Amino acid sequence: WLQVYNSGTVESITANDSLIVADHLGAVLISNGNDNIWNEVYPCPLCYDIYPTLAICGTSIFAATLEGLFLTTDYGLHWDSIYIGLPQYSYVNSMVVSGTSIYASADKAVYLSTDNGISWTALNNGLPNTSVGPIAVYGLNIFAGTWDSGVYFSSNNGSNWVPANNGLPVPTYIVSLAISGTNIFAGT
């Protein structure tokens, strides 16, 4: 291990081929990954805390804060609030990018944006009436962890959901999901 940032706790980190993005005490840290230079930027003037949810889609960086969901396309110089179609004043619990599709979980649904976060569509047909937390995507297959009903699965890009709890005790609070090959891992 090599320490590349030494100024406190980092709660969330994400990366693509050209960027590393992390959160730290209300700031978003951005690095090109080739050096130890981190730019500290703030999604909004009144944002005191980044909710540990970050995503990268191309050169677009998404940051969920306690004050809303924000997007920058210029490496943090300017940020726009992007809540059209998302429940107002709700926390975005998880974000996943698959190709040009961006999935976010908030309140009791998974939301999809295919226009870089400009608008969002709820994908909740078959999801239980409970909060949705982590999401994981593999092709058109989406897994959503809930806060008391285990894991739900969609094989049609989120149009319909079914429980995927064989072997899990229910109720189960799912806090993280990861996919590796044909295996899905759930943290409880």
GROMACS .gro file of N, CA, C and O in nm, residues 58-110:
model
  212
   58GLY      N    1  -1.785   0.881  -1.790
   58GLY     CA    2  -1.701   0.958  -1.882
   58GLY      C    3  -1.626   1.065  -1.805
   58GLY      O    4  -1.552   1.035  -1.711
   59THR      N    5  -1.649   1.192  -1.840
   59THR     CA    6  -1.588   1.302  -1.766
   59THR      C    7  -1.686   1.367  -1.669
   59THR      O    8  -1.654   1.469  -1.609
   60SER      N    9  -1.805   1.310  -1.655
   60SER     CA   10  -1.904   1.362  -1.561
   60SER      C   11  -1.883   1.299  -1.424
   60SER      O   12  -1.866   1.178  -1.413
   61ILE      N   13  -1.885   1.383  -1.321
   61ILE     CA   14  -1.871   1.336  -1.183
   61ILE      C   15  -1.999   1.370  -1.108
   61ILE      O   16  -2.045   1.485  -1.111
   62PHE      N   17  -2.057   1.270  -1.042
   62PHE     CA   18  -2.179   1.287  -0.965
   62PHE      C   19  -2.144   1.276  -0.816
   62PHE      O   20  -2.068   1.188  -0.777
   63ALA      N   21  -2.199   1.365  -0.735
   63ALA     CA   22  -2.178   1.362  -0.591
   63ALA      C   23  -2.311   1.383  -0.521
   63ALA      O   24  -2.382   1.481  -0.546
   64ALA      N   25  -2.347   1.289  -0.434
   64ALA     CA   26  -2.467   1.303  -0.352
   64ALA      C   27  -2.426   1.370  -0.221
   64ALA      O   28  -2.331   1.327  -0.156
   65THR      N   29  -2.496   1.475  -0.185
   65THR     CA   30  -2.471   1.545  -0.061
   65THR      C   31  -2.598   1.544   0.022
   65THR      O   32  -2.703   1.502  -0.025
   66LEU      N   33  -2.590   1.592   0.143
   66LEU     CA   34  -2.710   1.603   0.225
   66LEU      C   35  -2.804   1.710   0.171
   66LEU      O   36  -2.918   1.719   0.212
   67GLU      N   37  -2.755   1.793   0.078
   67GLU     CA   38  -2.837   1.898   0.018
   67GLU      C   39  -2.883   1.865  -0.122
   67GLU      O   40  -2.947   1.946  -0.187
   68GLY      N   41  -2.851   1.747  -0.175
   68GLY     CA   42  -2.898   1.708  -0.307
   68GLY      C   43  -2.793   1.636  -0.388
   68GLY      O   44  -2.682   1.608  -0.341
   69LEU      N   45  -2.828   1.606  -0.512
   69LEU     CA   46  -2.740   1.538  -0.605
   69LEU      C   47  -2.683   1.642  -0.702
   69LEU      O   48  -2.758   1.723  -0.759
   70PHE      N   49  -2.550   1.639  -0.721
   70PHE     CA   50  -2.483   1.740  -0.803
   70PHE      C   51  -2.398   1.674  -0.910
   70PHE      O   52  -2.348   1.563  -0.893
   71LEU      N   53  -2.380   1.747  -1.022
   71LEU     CA   54  -2.305   1.699  -1.137
   71LEU      C   55  -2.206   1.806  -1.180
   71LEU      O   56  -2.238   1.925  -1.185
   72THR      N   57  -2.083   1.763  -1.210
   72THR     CA   58  -1.985   1.851  -1.273
   72THR      C   59  -1.934   1.783  -1.398
   72THR      O   60  -1.914   1.661  -1.400
   73THR      N   61  -1.914   1.862  -1.503
   73THR     CA   62  -1.856   1.810  -1.627
   73THR      C   63  -1.723   1.881  -1.656
   73THR      O   64  -1.665   1.860  -1.761
   74ASP      N   65  -1.676   1.962  -1.560
   74ASP     CA   66  -1.550   2.035  -1.579
   74ASP      C   67  -1.456   2.016  -1.460
   74ASP      O   68  -1.390   2.108  -1.416
   75TYR      N   69  -1.454   1.895  -1.408
   75TYR     CA   70  -1.363   1.855  -1.300
   75TYR      C   71  -1.381   1.937  -1.172
   75TYR      O   72  -1.286   1.964  -1.101
   76GLY      N   73  -1.504   1.976  -1.145
   76GLY     CA   74  -1.535   2.042  -1.019
   76GLY      C   75  -1.536   2.193  -1.019
   76GLY      O   76  -1.562   2.255  -0.917
   77LEU      N   77  -1.509   2.256  -1.133
   77LEU     CA   78  -1.513   2.403  -1.137
   77LEU      C   79  -1.655   2.454  -1.120
   77LEU      O   80  -1.678   2.554  -1.052
   78HIS      N   81  -1.752   2.387  -1.181
   78HIS     CA   82  -1.893   2.425  -1.171
   78HIS      C   83  -1.975   2.300  -1.142
   78HIS      O   84  -1.946   2.193  -1.196
   79TRP      N   85  -2.078   2.316  -1.058
   79TRP     CA   86  -2.166   2.205  -1.022
   79TRP      C   87  -2.309   2.244  -1.049
   79TRP      O   88  -2.349   2.358  -1.024
   80ASP      N   89  -2.390   2.150  -1.097
   80ASP     CA   90  -2.533   2.171  -1.119
   80ASP      C   91  -2.611   2.072  -1.034
   80ASP      O   92  -2.575   1.955  -1.024
   81SER      N   93  -2.721   2.120  -0.976
   81SER     CA   94  -2.812   2.033  -0.904
   81SER      C   95  -2.894   1.955  -1.006
   81SER      O   96  -2.945   2.013  -1.102
   82ILE      N   97  -2.905   1.824  -0.989
   82ILE     CA   98  -2.976   1.741  -1.087
   82ILE      C   99  -3.076   1.651  -1.015
   82ILE      O  100  -3.049   1.536  -0.989
   83TYR      N  101  -3.191   1.703  -0.985
   83TYR     CA  102  -3.292   1.627  -0.912
   83TYR      C  103  -3.421   1.605  -0.989
   83TYR      O  104  -3.519   1.562  -0.933
   84ILE      N  105  -3.425   1.633  -1.118
   84ILE     CA  106  -3.548   1.617  -1.195
   84ILE      C  107  -3.584   1.469  -1.204
   84ILE      O  108  -3.509   1.389  -1.259
   85GLY      N  109  -3.695   1.431  -1.146
   85GLY     CA  110  -3.740   1.292  -1.146
   85GLY      C  111  -3.703   1.216  -1.021
   85GLY      O  112  -3.756   1.109  -0.996
   86LEU      N  113  -3.611   1.270  -0.941
   86LEU     CA  114  -3.577   1.207  -0.813
   86LEU      C  115  -3.663   1.269  -0.704
   86LEU      O  116  -3.703   1.386  -0.715
   87PRO      N  117  -3.692   1.196  -0.597
   87PRO     CA  118  -3.771   1.254  -0.489
   87PRO      C  119  -3.696   1.372  -0.426
   87PRO      O  120  -3.577   1.360  -0.394
   88GLN      N  121  -3.763   1.483  -0.413
   88GLN     CA  122  -3.701   1.601  -0.354
   88GLN      C  123  -3.666   1.575  -0.208
   88GLN      O  124  -3.742   1.511  -0.135
   89TYR      N  125  -3.551   1.624  -0.165
   89TYR     CA  126  -3.502   1.613  -0.027
   89TYR      C  127  -3.480   1.468   0.017
   89TYR      O  128  -3.494   1.436   0.132
   90SER      N  129  -3.445   1.382  -0.077
   90SER     CA  130  -3.414   1.245  -0.039
   90SER      C  131  -3.265   1.221  -0.058
   90SER      O  132  -3.200   1.286  -0.138
   91TYR      N  133  -3.213   1.127   0.017
   91TYR     CA  134  -3.072   1.091   0.005
   91TYR      C  135  -3.056   0.991  -0.109
   91TYR      O  136  -3.134   0.898  -0.122
   92VAL      N  137  -2.954   1.010  -0.188
   92VAL     CA  138  -2.917   0.911  -0.287
   92VAL      C  139  -2.822   0.816  -0.216
   92VAL      O  140  -2.713   0.855  -0.175
   93ASN      N  141  -2.865   0.693  -0.198
   93ASN     CA  142  -2.788   0.595  -0.121
   93ASN      C  143  -2.677   0.528  -0.200
   93ASN      O  144  -2.577   0.488  -0.144
   94SER      N  145  -2.697   0.512  -0.331
   94SER     CA  146  -2.601   0.441  -0.412
   94SER      C  147  -2.613   0.487  -0.556
   94SER      O  148  -2.722   0.524  -0.600
   95MET      N  149  -2.502   0.488  -0.628
   95MET     CA  150  -2.502   0.518  -0.771
   95MET      C  151  -2.409   0.420  -0.841
   95MET      O  152  -2.302   0.388  -0.792
   96VAL      N  153  -2.453   0.374  -0.959
   96VAL     CA  154  -2.373   0.282  -1.040
   96VAL      C  155  -2.385   0.325  -1.185
   96VAL      O  156  -2.494   0.363  -1.231
   97VAL      N  157  -2.274   0.321  -1.257
   97VAL     CA  158  -2.273   0.355  -1.398
   97VAL      C  159  -2.249   0.227  -1.478
   97VAL      O  160  -2.160   0.148  -1.446
   98SER      N  161  -2.331   0.206  -1.581
   98SER     CA  162  -2.314   0.094  -1.672
   98SER      C  163  -2.330   0.147  -1.813
   98SER      O  164  -2.441   0.179  -1.856
   99GLY      N  165  -2.219   0.162  -1.884
   99GLY     CA  166  -2.224   0.224  -2.016
   99GLY      C  167  -2.265   0.369  -2.002
   99GLY      O  168  -2.203   0.445  -1.927
  100THR      N  169  -2.373   0.407  -2.070
  100THR     CA  170  -2.425   0.544  -2.058
  100THR      C  171  -2.545   0.551  -1.965
  100THR      O  172  -2.607   0.656  -1.953
  101SER      N  173  -2.578   0.440  -1.899
  101SER     CA  174  -2.688   0.437  -1.803
  101SER      C  175  -2.634   0.464  -1.664
  101SER      O  176  -2.533   0.406  -1.624
  102ILE      N  177  -2.704   0.549  -1.590
  102ILE     CA  178  -2.667   0.579  -1.452
  102ILE      C  179  -2.784   0.538  -1.365
  102ILE      O  180  -2.898   0.579  -1.388
  103TYR      N  181  -2.756   0.454  -1.265
  103TYR     CA  182  -2.858   0.407  -1.172
  103TYR      C  183  -2.833   0.469  -1.036
  103TYR      O  184  -2.719   0.479  -0.992
  104ALA      N  185  -2.940   0.511  -0.971
  104ALA     CA  186  -2.930   0.567  -0.837
  104ALA      C  187  -3.041   0.507  -0.751
  104ALA      O  188  -3.152   0.485  -0.800
  105SER      N  189  -3.010   0.481  -0.625
  105SER     CA  190  -3.115   0.438  -0.533
  105SER      C  191  -3.144   0.553  -0.438
  105SER      O  192  -3.053   0.618  -0.388
  106ALA      N  193  -3.270   0.579  -0.419
  106ALA     CA  194  -3.315   0.684  -0.328
  106ALA      C  195  -3.455   0.646  -0.280
  106ALA      O  196  -3.537   0.598  -0.359
  107ASP      N  197  -3.479   0.667  -0.154
  107ASP     CA  198  -3.608   0.632  -0.095
  107ASP      C  199  -3.641   0.486  -0.125
  107ASP      O  200  -3.565   0.397  -0.093
  108LYS      N  201  -3.751   0.462  -0.193
  108LYS     CA  202  -3.802   0.326  -0.211
  108LYS      C  203  -3.799   0.283  -0.357
  108LYS      O  204  -3.886   0.209  -0.403
  109ALA      N  205  -3.696   0.327  -0.430
  109ALA     CA  206  -3.688   0.291  -0.573
  109ALA      C  207  -3.544   0.299  -0.622
  109ALA      O  208  -3.458   0.358  -0.557
  110VAL      N  209  -3.525   0.238  -0.737
  110VAL     CA  210  -3.404   0.256  -0.815
  110VAL      C  211  -3.442   0.350  -0.929
  110VAL      O  212  -3.551   0.338  -0.987
   0.00000   0.00000   0.00000
